[in-house]
């Protein structure tokens, strides 16, 4: 594929940021994660309809998250060697099938199959779409990943809102209507796939960051280990909110299901807004500092949350969502620059690990909630952001590049 014609057509400078493609992939991410968040949003309906324990609720999330986390690094490794532009709409097809099965599942076992299909769709979507975002970035990698992430986080925030407006009043069968969103996403991703097929060769030849090449293999491994621990703290804590916040509000403050879902929507919307901040700020001041502040800096607010009344619980949840969500784009781009040329593998690994930690966190915290009560979950998880202090050991890659 790398013929002379392609070599002649290479630009002498880095390509411009392609906001049309970034907008398309972010919109697709919105639809993808909106569909996926419906699983979390209808947990109260599933719990009562199938008479599930908190442990079984956690197993649904575990099935979805682990399916995604195990496959994403493999998809990324394969597509690093042989990009597959049209895998994006195919992955959305898996999500579509899982959505329809979720609407019609007769028992708990079929619910798990539906969750696994949605997880499989996610495992295909995220590594390749993250690569598209980087290719379209024009060198503004943090900004591109933030725009990509804000689409997904906005979609996740819409799930509880749509569940409260549509699914709760009309029943679980109304989930099937959201298959139209999956079909729309498939149409958009077909267009993105065409652009990707035409551009991935030339844009991959543009000079890339080489910050990671200046570090020893042991230092790169240590950095990846620290980033993994930070992902663990972030997504274990997020699992406590996304999977059990509605139950916490219902139990502690006596809210209705719809009112609790509105609070979850506000939190997830704050997550979406915060995700837009981390990338461009990291491009300007350095990703290490964004990572450090966004995880360790949220600790005072998580420690206060279990002791707050309803009003301050709402305020603190917004602050936590804004600060904590700014980390992932910075972490992902930092890791991509540690190991240049492995965008798919790194994206798949980190998205997969994040999903896996969210799934394991949901299952473990569900067991804790069954054993000790839902209040204990938030008292325990409040200490997780203190792990953010480990970010002090990360090297400043931007400073190394300037040197």
GROMACS .gro file of C-alpha atoms in nm:
model
  403
    1UNK     CA    1   0.000   0.000   0.000
    2UNK     CA    2   0.294   0.236   0.058
    3UNK     CA    3   0.368   0.323  -0.305
    4UNK     CA    4   0.553   0.614  -0.459
    5UNK     CA    5   0.238   0.809  -0.533
    6UNK     CA    6   0.155   0.816  -0.165
    7UNK     CA    7   0.507   0.928  -0.079
    8UNK     CA    8   0.482   1.221  -0.321
    9UNK     CA    9   0.149   1.329  -0.175
   10UNK     CA   10   0.282   1.357   0.178
   11UNK     CA   11   0.242   1.705   0.321
   12UNK     CA   12   0.553   1.892   0.426
   13UNK     CA   13   0.386   2.006   0.746
   14UNK     CA   14   0.148   1.845   0.990
   15UNK     CA   15  -0.212   1.832   0.863
   16UNK     CA   16  -0.470   2.073   0.996
   17UNK     CA   17  -0.714   1.972   1.265
   18UNK     CA   18  -1.015   1.820   1.087
   19UNK     CA   19  -1.305   1.940   1.302
   20UNK     CA   20  -1.564   1.780   1.073
   21UNK     CA   21  -1.426   1.434   1.140
   22UNK     CA   22  -1.373   1.510   1.508
   23UNK     CA   23  -1.735   1.624   1.527
   24UNK     CA   24  -1.856   1.311   1.349
   25UNK     CA   25  -1.659   1.072   1.570
   26UNK     CA   26  -1.760   1.264   1.884
   27UNK     CA   27  -2.128   1.248   1.778
   28UNK     CA   28  -2.094   0.875   1.716
   29UNK     CA   29  -1.935   0.840   2.059
   30UNK     CA   30  -2.233   1.029   2.204
   31UNK     CA   31  -2.480   0.786   2.046
   32UNK     CA   32  -2.270   0.482   2.139
   33UNK     CA   33  -2.232   0.573   2.505
   34UNK     CA   34  -2.591   0.700   2.534
   35UNK     CA   35  -2.708   0.353   2.432
   36UNK     CA   36  -2.465   0.185   2.670
   37UNK     CA   37  -2.562   0.408   2.961
   38UNK     CA   38  -2.921   0.291   2.930
   39UNK     CA   39  -2.809  -0.033   3.097
   40UNK     CA   40  -2.696   0.162   3.404
   41UNK     CA   41  -2.995   0.395   3.396
   42UNK     CA   42  -3.258   0.119   3.407
   43UNK     CA   43  -3.094  -0.076   3.691
   44UNK     CA   44  -3.380   0.008   3.932
   45UNK     CA   45  -3.630  -0.133   3.676
   46UNK     CA   46  -3.421  -0.445   3.620
   47UNK     CA   47  -3.368  -0.495   3.994
   48UNK     CA   48  -3.738  -0.485   4.069
   49UNK     CA   49  -3.854  -0.659   3.750
   50UNK     CA   50  -3.618  -0.956   3.785
   51UNK     CA   51  -3.590  -0.946   4.168
   52UNK     CA   52  -3.213  -0.898   4.154
   53UNK     CA   53  -2.971  -0.850   4.442
   54UNK     CA   54  -2.708  -0.577   4.438
   55UNK     CA   55  -2.455  -0.849   4.358
   56UNK     CA   56  -2.651  -0.947   4.045
   57UNK     CA   57  -2.676  -0.580   3.945
   58UNK     CA   58  -2.299  -0.561   3.974
   59UNK     CA   59  -2.264  -0.877   3.762
   60UNK     CA   60  -2.451  -0.709   3.475
   61UNK     CA   61  -2.200  -0.425   3.477
   62UNK     CA   62  -1.914  -0.671   3.519
   63UNK     CA   63  -2.026  -0.870   3.214
   64UNK     CA   64  -2.052  -0.560   2.999
   65UNK     CA   65  -1.730  -0.401   3.120
   66UNK     CA   66  -1.514  -0.715   3.117
   67UNK     CA   67  -1.631  -0.810   2.767
   68UNK     CA   68  -1.522  -0.469   2.650
   69UNK     CA   69  -1.199  -0.461   2.850
   70UNK     CA   70  -1.071  -0.802   2.736
   71UNK     CA   71  -1.132  -0.742   2.367
   72UNK     CA   72  -1.027  -0.378   2.331
   73UNK     CA   73  -0.647  -0.430   2.361
   74UNK     CA   74  -0.668  -0.719   2.112
   75UNK     CA   75  -0.863  -0.506   1.865
   76UNK     CA   76  -0.609  -0.226   1.910
   77UNK     CA   77  -0.310  -0.455   1.849
   78UNK     CA   78  -0.466  -0.600   1.532
   79UNK     CA   79  -0.561  -0.261   1.389
   80UNK     CA   80  -0.215  -0.115   1.463
   81UNK     CA   81  -0.088  -0.365   1.205
   82UNK     CA   82  -0.385  -0.358   0.971
   83UNK     CA   83  -0.631  -0.069   1.019
   84UNK     CA   84  -0.993  -0.166   0.958
   85UNK     CA   85  -1.189   0.152   0.877
   86UNK     CA   86  -1.524  -0.021   0.840
   87UNK     CA   87  -1.496  -0.204   1.171
   88UNK     CA   88  -1.659   0.104   1.328
   89UNK     CA   89  -2.011   0.047   1.189
   90UNK     CA   90  -1.971  -0.329   1.245
   91UNK     CA   91  -1.900  -0.267   1.612
   92UNK     CA   92  -2.210  -0.051   1.635
   93UNK     CA   93  -2.404  -0.344   1.492
   94UNK     CA   94  -2.311  -0.553   1.798
   95UNK     CA   95  -2.437  -0.272   2.020
   96UNK     CA   96  -2.763  -0.265   1.823
   97UNK     CA   97  -2.817  -0.639   1.875
   98UNK     CA   98  -2.745  -0.608   2.247
   99UNK     CA   99  -2.992  -0.322   2.277
  100UNK     CA  100  -3.274  -0.517   2.115
  101UNK     CA  101  -3.200  -0.819   2.333
  102UNK     CA  102  -3.201  -0.601   2.645
  103UNK     CA  103  -3.553  -0.482   2.558
  104UNK     CA  104  -3.687  -0.838   2.524
  105UNK     CA  105  -3.477  -1.044   2.769
  106UNK     CA  106  -3.697  -1.295   2.958
  107UNK     CA  107  -3.452  -1.370   3.241
  108UNK     CA  108  -3.128  -1.271   3.411
  109UNK     CA  109  -2.910  -1.497   3.194
  110UNK     CA  110  -3.031  -1.328   2.874
  111UNK     CA  111  -2.969  -0.989   3.035
  112UNK     CA  112  -2.606  -1.093   3.075
  113UNK     CA  113  -2.587  -1.194   2.707
  114UNK     CA  114  -2.730  -0.854   2.609
  115UNK     CA  115  -2.471  -0.680   2.826
  116UNK     CA  116  -2.195  -0.889   2.665
  117UNK     CA  117  -2.306  -0.787   2.314
  118UNK     CA  118  -2.303  -0.419   2.408
  119UNK     CA  119  -1.957  -0.469   2.558
  120UNK     CA  120  -1.837  -0.633   2.236
  121UNK     CA  121  -1.960  -0.336   2.034
  122UNK     CA  122  -1.771  -0.103   2.266
  123UNK     CA  123  -1.453  -0.308   2.233
  124UNK     CA  124  -1.454  -0.256   1.856
  125UNK     CA  125  -1.564   0.107   1.862
  126UNK     CA  126  -1.324   0.269   2.108
  127UNK     CA  127  -0.971   0.175   1.986
  128UNK     CA  128  -1.037   0.260   1.620
  129UNK     CA  129  -1.239   0.574   1.690
  130UNK     CA  130  -0.966   0.696   1.926
  131UNK     CA  131  -0.716   0.642   1.642
  132UNK     CA  132  -0.939   0.843   1.407
  133UNK     CA  133  -0.948   1.126   1.662
  134UNK     CA  134  -0.568   1.130   1.679
  135UNK     CA  135  -0.533   1.122   1.298
  136UNK     CA  136  -0.772   1.416   1.267
  137UNK     CA  137  -0.607   1.614   1.549
  138UNK     CA  138  -0.354   1.806   1.340
  139UNK     CA  139  -0.109   1.772   1.629
  140UNK     CA  140  -0.355   1.891   1.897
  141UNK     CA  141  -0.379   1.543   2.047
  142UNK     CA  142  -0.518   1.644   2.385
  143UNK     CA  143  -0.787   1.862   2.229
  144UNK     CA  144  -0.887   1.584   1.988
  145UNK     CA  145  -0.915   1.324   2.263
  146UNK     CA  146  -1.115   1.565   2.479
  147UNK     CA  147  -1.359   1.635   2.194
  148UNK     CA  148  -1.388   1.259   2.142
  149UNK     CA  149  -1.439   1.199   2.515
  150UNK     CA  150  -1.693   1.478   2.561
  151UNK     CA  151  -1.916   1.309   2.305
  152UNK     CA  152  -1.910   0.983   2.497
  153UNK     CA  153  -1.956   1.145   2.836
  154UNK     CA  154  -2.243   1.360   2.708
  155UNK     CA  155  -2.407   1.047   2.573
  156UNK     CA  156  -2.359   0.875   2.908
  157UNK     CA  157  -2.526   1.167   3.083
  158UNK     CA  158  -2.828   1.149   2.850
  159UNK     CA  159  -2.900   0.785   2.934
  160UNK     CA  160  -3.054   0.848   3.279
  161UNK     CA  161  -3.250   1.147   3.145
  162UNK     CA  162  -3.399   0.947   2.857
  163UNK     CA  163  -3.465   0.655   3.089
  164UNK     CA  164  -3.659   0.883   3.324
  165UNK     CA  165  -3.861   1.038   3.038
  166UNK     CA  166  -3.920   0.735   2.817
  167UNK     CA  167  -3.831   0.397   2.967
  168UNK     CA  168  -3.967   0.438   3.322
  169UNK     CA  169  -4.314   0.554   3.204
  170UNK     CA  170  -4.341   0.306   2.913
  171UNK     CA  171  -4.154   0.001   3.040
  172UNK     CA  172  -3.841  -0.190   2.946
  173UNK     CA  173  -3.971  -0.273   2.599
  174UNK     CA  174  -3.934   0.092   2.499
  175UNK     CA  175  -3.554   0.039   2.506
  176UNK     CA  176  -3.596  -0.101   2.152
  177UNK     CA  177  -3.676   0.246   2.020
  178UNK     CA  178  -3.317   0.346   2.085
  179UNK     CA  179  -3.211   0.110   1.806
  180UNK     CA  180  -3.280   0.407   1.577
  181UNK     CA  181  -2.989   0.588   1.743
  182UNK     CA  182  -2.764   0.289   1.671
  183UNK     CA  183  -2.870   0.291   1.306
  184UNK     CA  184  -2.794   0.663   1.281
  185UNK     CA  185  -2.451   0.603   1.433
  186UNK     CA  186  -2.382   0.330   1.177
  187UNK     CA  187  -2.459   0.572   0.893
  188UNK     CA  188  -2.224   0.838   1.037
  189UNK     CA  189  -1.950   0.581   1.098
  190UNK     CA  190  -1.968   0.462   0.738
  191UNK     CA  191  -1.873   0.815   0.632
  192UNK     CA  192  -1.596   0.829   0.894
  193UNK     CA  193  -1.472   0.493   0.768
  194UNK     CA  194  -1.438   0.630   0.416
  195UNK     CA  195  -1.232   0.926   0.540
  196UNK     CA  196  -1.019   0.694   0.755
  197UNK     CA  197  -0.947   0.463   0.460
  198UNK     CA  198  -0.823   0.758   0.251
  199UNK     CA  199  -0.615   0.930   0.520
  200UNK     CA  200  -0.461   0.674   0.755
  201UNK     CA  201  -0.155   0.607   0.534
  202UNK     CA  202  -0.045   0.965   0.472
  203UNK     CA  203  -0.123   1.094   0.818
  204UNK     CA  204   0.057   0.808   0.989
  205UNK     CA  205   0.373   0.913   0.800
  206UNK     CA  206   0.368   1.261   0.953
  207UNK     CA  207   0.635   1.302   1.223
  208UNK     CA  208   0.499   1.190   1.556
  209UNK     CA  209   0.590   1.258   1.917
  210UNK     CA  210   0.897   1.070   2.033
  211UNK     CA  211   0.891   1.158   2.404
  212UNK     CA  212   0.864   0.796   2.510
  213UNK     CA  213   1.170   0.699   2.308
  214UNK     CA  214   1.395   0.903   2.542
  215UNK     CA  215   1.293   0.689   2.842
  216UNK     CA  216   1.428   0.346   2.934
  217UNK     CA  217   1.203   0.043   2.906
  218UNK     CA  218   1.187   0.012   3.287
  219UNK     CA  219   1.089   0.378   3.319
  220UNK     CA  220   0.814   0.337   3.057
  221UNK     CA  221   0.685   0.030   3.243
  222UNK     CA  222   0.683   0.221   3.574
  223UNK     CA  223   0.491   0.507   3.413
  224UNK     CA  224   0.234   0.267   3.268
  225UNK     CA  225   0.197   0.103   3.610
  226UNK     CA  226   0.132   0.439   3.775
  227UNK     CA  227  -0.117   0.535   3.505
  228UNK     CA  228  -0.291   0.200   3.561
  229UNK     CA  229  -0.323   0.270   3.934
  230UNK     CA  230  -0.466   0.613   3.858
  231UNK     CA  231  -0.719   0.457   3.618
  232UNK     CA  232  -0.807   0.209   3.895
  233UNK     CA  233  -0.878   0.487   4.147
  234UNK     CA  234  -1.076   0.694   3.898
  235UNK     CA  235  -1.297   0.419   3.758
  236UNK     CA  236  -1.355   0.235   4.084
  237UNK     CA  237  -1.489   0.562   4.222
  238UNK     CA  238  -1.693   0.634   3.909
  239UNK     CA  239  -1.843   0.284   3.935
  240UNK     CA  240  -1.974   0.373   4.281
  241UNK     CA  241  -2.161   0.668   4.129
  242UNK     CA  242  -2.276   0.533   3.793
  243UNK     CA  243  -2.402   0.199   3.928
  244UNK     CA  244  -2.527   0.285   4.278
  245UNK     CA  245  -2.585   0.661   4.308
  246UNK     CA  246  -2.957   0.625   4.235
  247UNK     CA  247  -2.988   0.355   4.506
  248UNK     CA  248  -2.792   0.574   4.749
  249UNK     CA  249  -3.021   0.873   4.690
  250UNK     CA  250  -3.336   0.661   4.716
  251UNK     CA  251  -3.216   0.494   5.038
  252UNK     CA  252  -3.060   0.796   5.210
  253UNK     CA  253  -3.293   1.078   5.108
  254UNK     CA  254  -3.612   0.894   5.006
  255UNK     CA  255  -3.613   1.019   4.646
  256UNK     CA  256  -3.827   0.863   4.373
  257UNK     CA  257  -3.661   0.664   4.095
  258UNK     CA  258  -3.711   0.947   3.845
  259UNK     CA  259  -3.576   1.212   4.084
  260UNK     CA  260  -3.269   0.996   4.156
  261UNK     CA  261  -3.210   0.949   3.783
  262UNK     CA  262  -3.219   1.326   3.735
  263UNK     CA  263  -2.941   1.359   3.995
  264UNK     CA  264  -2.743   1.092   3.810
  265UNK     CA  265  -2.794   1.286   3.486
  266UNK     CA  266  -2.658   1.605   3.648
  267UNK     CA  267  -2.350   1.417   3.771
  268UNK     CA  268  -2.286   1.255   3.432
  269UNK     CA  269  -2.337   1.589   3.255
  270UNK     CA  270  -2.070   1.736   3.485
  271UNK     CA  271  -1.845   1.445   3.384
  272UNK     CA  272  -1.905   1.535   3.019
  273UNK     CA  273  -1.821   1.901   3.078
  274UNK     CA  274  -1.507   1.815   3.273
  275UNK     CA  275  -1.382   1.578   3.005
  276UNK     CA  276  -1.358   1.871   2.763
  277UNK     CA  277  -1.114   2.052   2.992
  278UNK     CA  278  -0.833   1.803   3.051
  279UNK     CA  279  -0.710   1.758   2.693
  280UNK     CA  280  -0.658   2.118   2.577
  281UNK     CA  281  -0.528   2.225   2.919
  282UNK     CA  282  -0.281   1.936   2.902
  283UNK     CA  283  -0.170   2.054   2.557
  284UNK     CA  284  -0.085   2.393   2.709
  285UNK     CA  285   0.054   2.327   3.058
  286UNK     CA  286   0.154   1.960   3.044
  287UNK     CA  287  -0.046   1.643   3.090
  288UNK     CA  288   0.131   1.537   3.410
  289UNK     CA  289  -0.010   1.833   3.601
  290UNK     CA  290  -0.363   1.777   3.472
  291UNK     CA  291  -0.345   1.411   3.578
  292UNK     CA  292  -0.216   1.502   3.923
  293UNK     CA  293  -0.467   1.776   3.998
  294UNK     CA  294  -0.771   1.600   3.852
  295UNK     CA  295  -0.736   1.284   4.062
  296UNK     CA  296  -0.570   1.394   4.388
  297UNK     CA  297  -0.752   1.728   4.378
  298UNK     CA  298  -1.094   1.565   4.398
  299UNK     CA  299  -1.017   1.388   4.730
  300UNK     CA  300  -1.151   1.663   4.965
  301UNK     CA  301  -1.487   1.650   4.788
  302UNK     CA  302  -1.518   1.270   4.783
  303UNK     CA  303  -1.433   1.261   5.154
  304UNK     CA  304  -1.709   1.514   5.226
  305UNK     CA  305  -1.979   1.345   5.014
  306UNK     CA  306  -2.088   1.071   5.261
  307UNK     CA  307  -2.157   1.335   5.528
  308UNK     CA  308  -2.353   1.584   5.314
  309UNK     CA  309  -2.728   1.655   5.304
  310UNK     CA  310  -2.924   1.628   4.979
  311UNK     CA  311  -2.841   1.980   4.857
  312UNK     CA  312  -2.468   1.947   4.920
  313UNK     CA  313  -2.469   1.593   4.783
  314UNK     CA  314  -2.589   1.741   4.453
  315UNK     CA  315  -2.328   2.019   4.462
  316UNK     CA  316  -2.043   1.785   4.556
  317UNK     CA  317  -2.138   1.532   4.288
  318UNK     CA  318  -2.111   1.806   4.023
  319UNK     CA  319  -1.771   1.923   4.151
  320UNK     CA  320  -1.645   1.562   4.167
  321UNK     CA  321  -1.765   1.494   3.812
  322UNK     CA  322  -1.602   1.809   3.673
  323UNK     CA  323  -1.262   1.754   3.834
  324UNK     CA  324  -1.229   1.376   3.811
  325UNK     CA  325  -1.334   1.346   3.447
  326UNK     CA  326  -1.061   1.580   3.322
  327UNK     CA  327  -0.799   1.308   3.380
  328UNK     CA  328  -0.869   1.045   3.115
  329UNK     CA  329  -0.786   1.239   2.798
  330UNK     CA  330  -0.458   1.353   2.955
  331UNK     CA  331  -0.377   0.998   3.073
  332UNK     CA  332  -0.451   0.847   2.731
  333UNK     CA  333  -0.243   1.098   2.531
  334UNK     CA  334   0.040   1.073   2.787
  335UNK     CA  335   0.043   0.693   2.741
  336UNK     CA  336   0.032   0.725   2.360
  337UNK     CA  337   0.341   0.945   2.374
  338UNK     CA  338   0.519   0.699   2.601
  339UNK     CA  339   0.493   0.430   2.330
  340UNK     CA  340   0.485   0.602   1.988
  341UNK     CA  341   0.333   0.416   1.697
  342UNK     CA  342   0.103   0.199   1.908
  343UNK     CA  343  -0.205   0.422   1.919
  344UNK     CA  344  -0.452   0.136   1.876
  345UNK     CA  345  -0.291  -0.090   2.134
  346UNK     CA  346  -0.257   0.188   2.394
  347UNK     CA  347  -0.610   0.316   2.331
  348UNK     CA  348  -0.752  -0.036   2.354
  349UNK     CA  349  -0.546  -0.114   2.663
  350UNK     CA  350  -0.649   0.198   2.851
  351UNK     CA  351  -1.013   0.200   2.741
  352UNK     CA  352  -1.025  -0.171   2.818
  353UNK     CA  353  -0.861  -0.133   3.157
  354UNK     CA  354  -1.094   0.155   3.241
  355UNK     CA  355  -1.396  -0.052   3.145
  356UNK     CA  356  -1.259  -0.351   3.336
  357UNK     CA  357  -1.200  -0.148   3.650
  358UNK     CA  358  -1.551  -0.006   3.622
  359UNK     CA  359  -1.695  -0.356   3.586
  360UNK     CA  360  -1.493  -0.511   3.868
  361UNK     CA  361  -1.569  -0.206   4.081
  362UNK     CA  362  -1.942  -0.244   4.021
  363UNK     CA  363  -1.935  -0.613   4.114
  364UNK     CA  364  -1.715  -0.566   4.423
  365UNK     CA  365  -1.909  -0.263   4.545
  366UNK     CA  366  -2.238  -0.446   4.489
  367UNK     CA  367  -2.115  -0.720   4.720
  368UNK     CA  368  -2.004  -0.459   4.974
  369UNK     CA  369  -2.347  -0.291   4.952
  370UNK     CA  370  -2.524  -0.624   5.014
  371UNK     CA  371  -2.301  -0.695   5.315
  372UNK     CA  372  -2.267  -0.352   5.477
  373UNK     CA  373  -2.523  -0.121   5.318
  374UNK     CA  374  -2.510   0.135   5.039
  375UNK     CA  375  -2.388   0.414   5.272
  376UNK     CA  376  -2.072   0.219   5.352
  377UNK     CA  377  -1.982   0.206   4.981
  378UNK     CA  378  -1.941   0.585   4.963
  379UNK     CA  379  -1.752   0.606   5.291
  380UNK     CA  380  -1.506   0.345   5.162
  381UNK     CA  381  -1.463   0.483   4.809
  382UNK     CA  382  -1.402   0.836   4.935
  383UNK     CA  383  -1.034   0.751   4.993
  384UNK     CA  384  -0.961   0.623   4.641
  385UNK     CA  385  -0.856   0.960   4.490
  386UNK     CA  386  -0.565   0.978   4.737
  387UNK     CA  387  -0.389   0.735   4.502
  388UNK     CA  388  -0.349   1.038   4.274
  389UNK     CA  389  -0.042   1.136   4.478
  390UNK     CA  390   0.149   0.876   4.270
  391UNK     CA  391   0.137   1.114   3.972
  392UNK     CA  392   0.432   1.301   4.127
  393UNK     CA  393   0.657   1.018   3.999
  394UNK     CA  394   0.557   1.067   3.632
  395UNK     CA  395   0.821   1.242   3.417
  396UNK     CA  396   0.730   1.565   3.240
  397UNK     CA  397   0.725   1.446   2.876
  398UNK     CA  398   0.669   1.795   2.734
  399UNK     CA  399   0.978   1.923   2.917
  400UNK     CA  400   1.183   1.634   2.775
  401UNK     CA  401   1.064   1.721   2.424
  402UNK     CA  402   1.168   2.085   2.467
  403UNK     CA  403   1.512   1.974   2.582
   0.00000   0.00000   0.00000
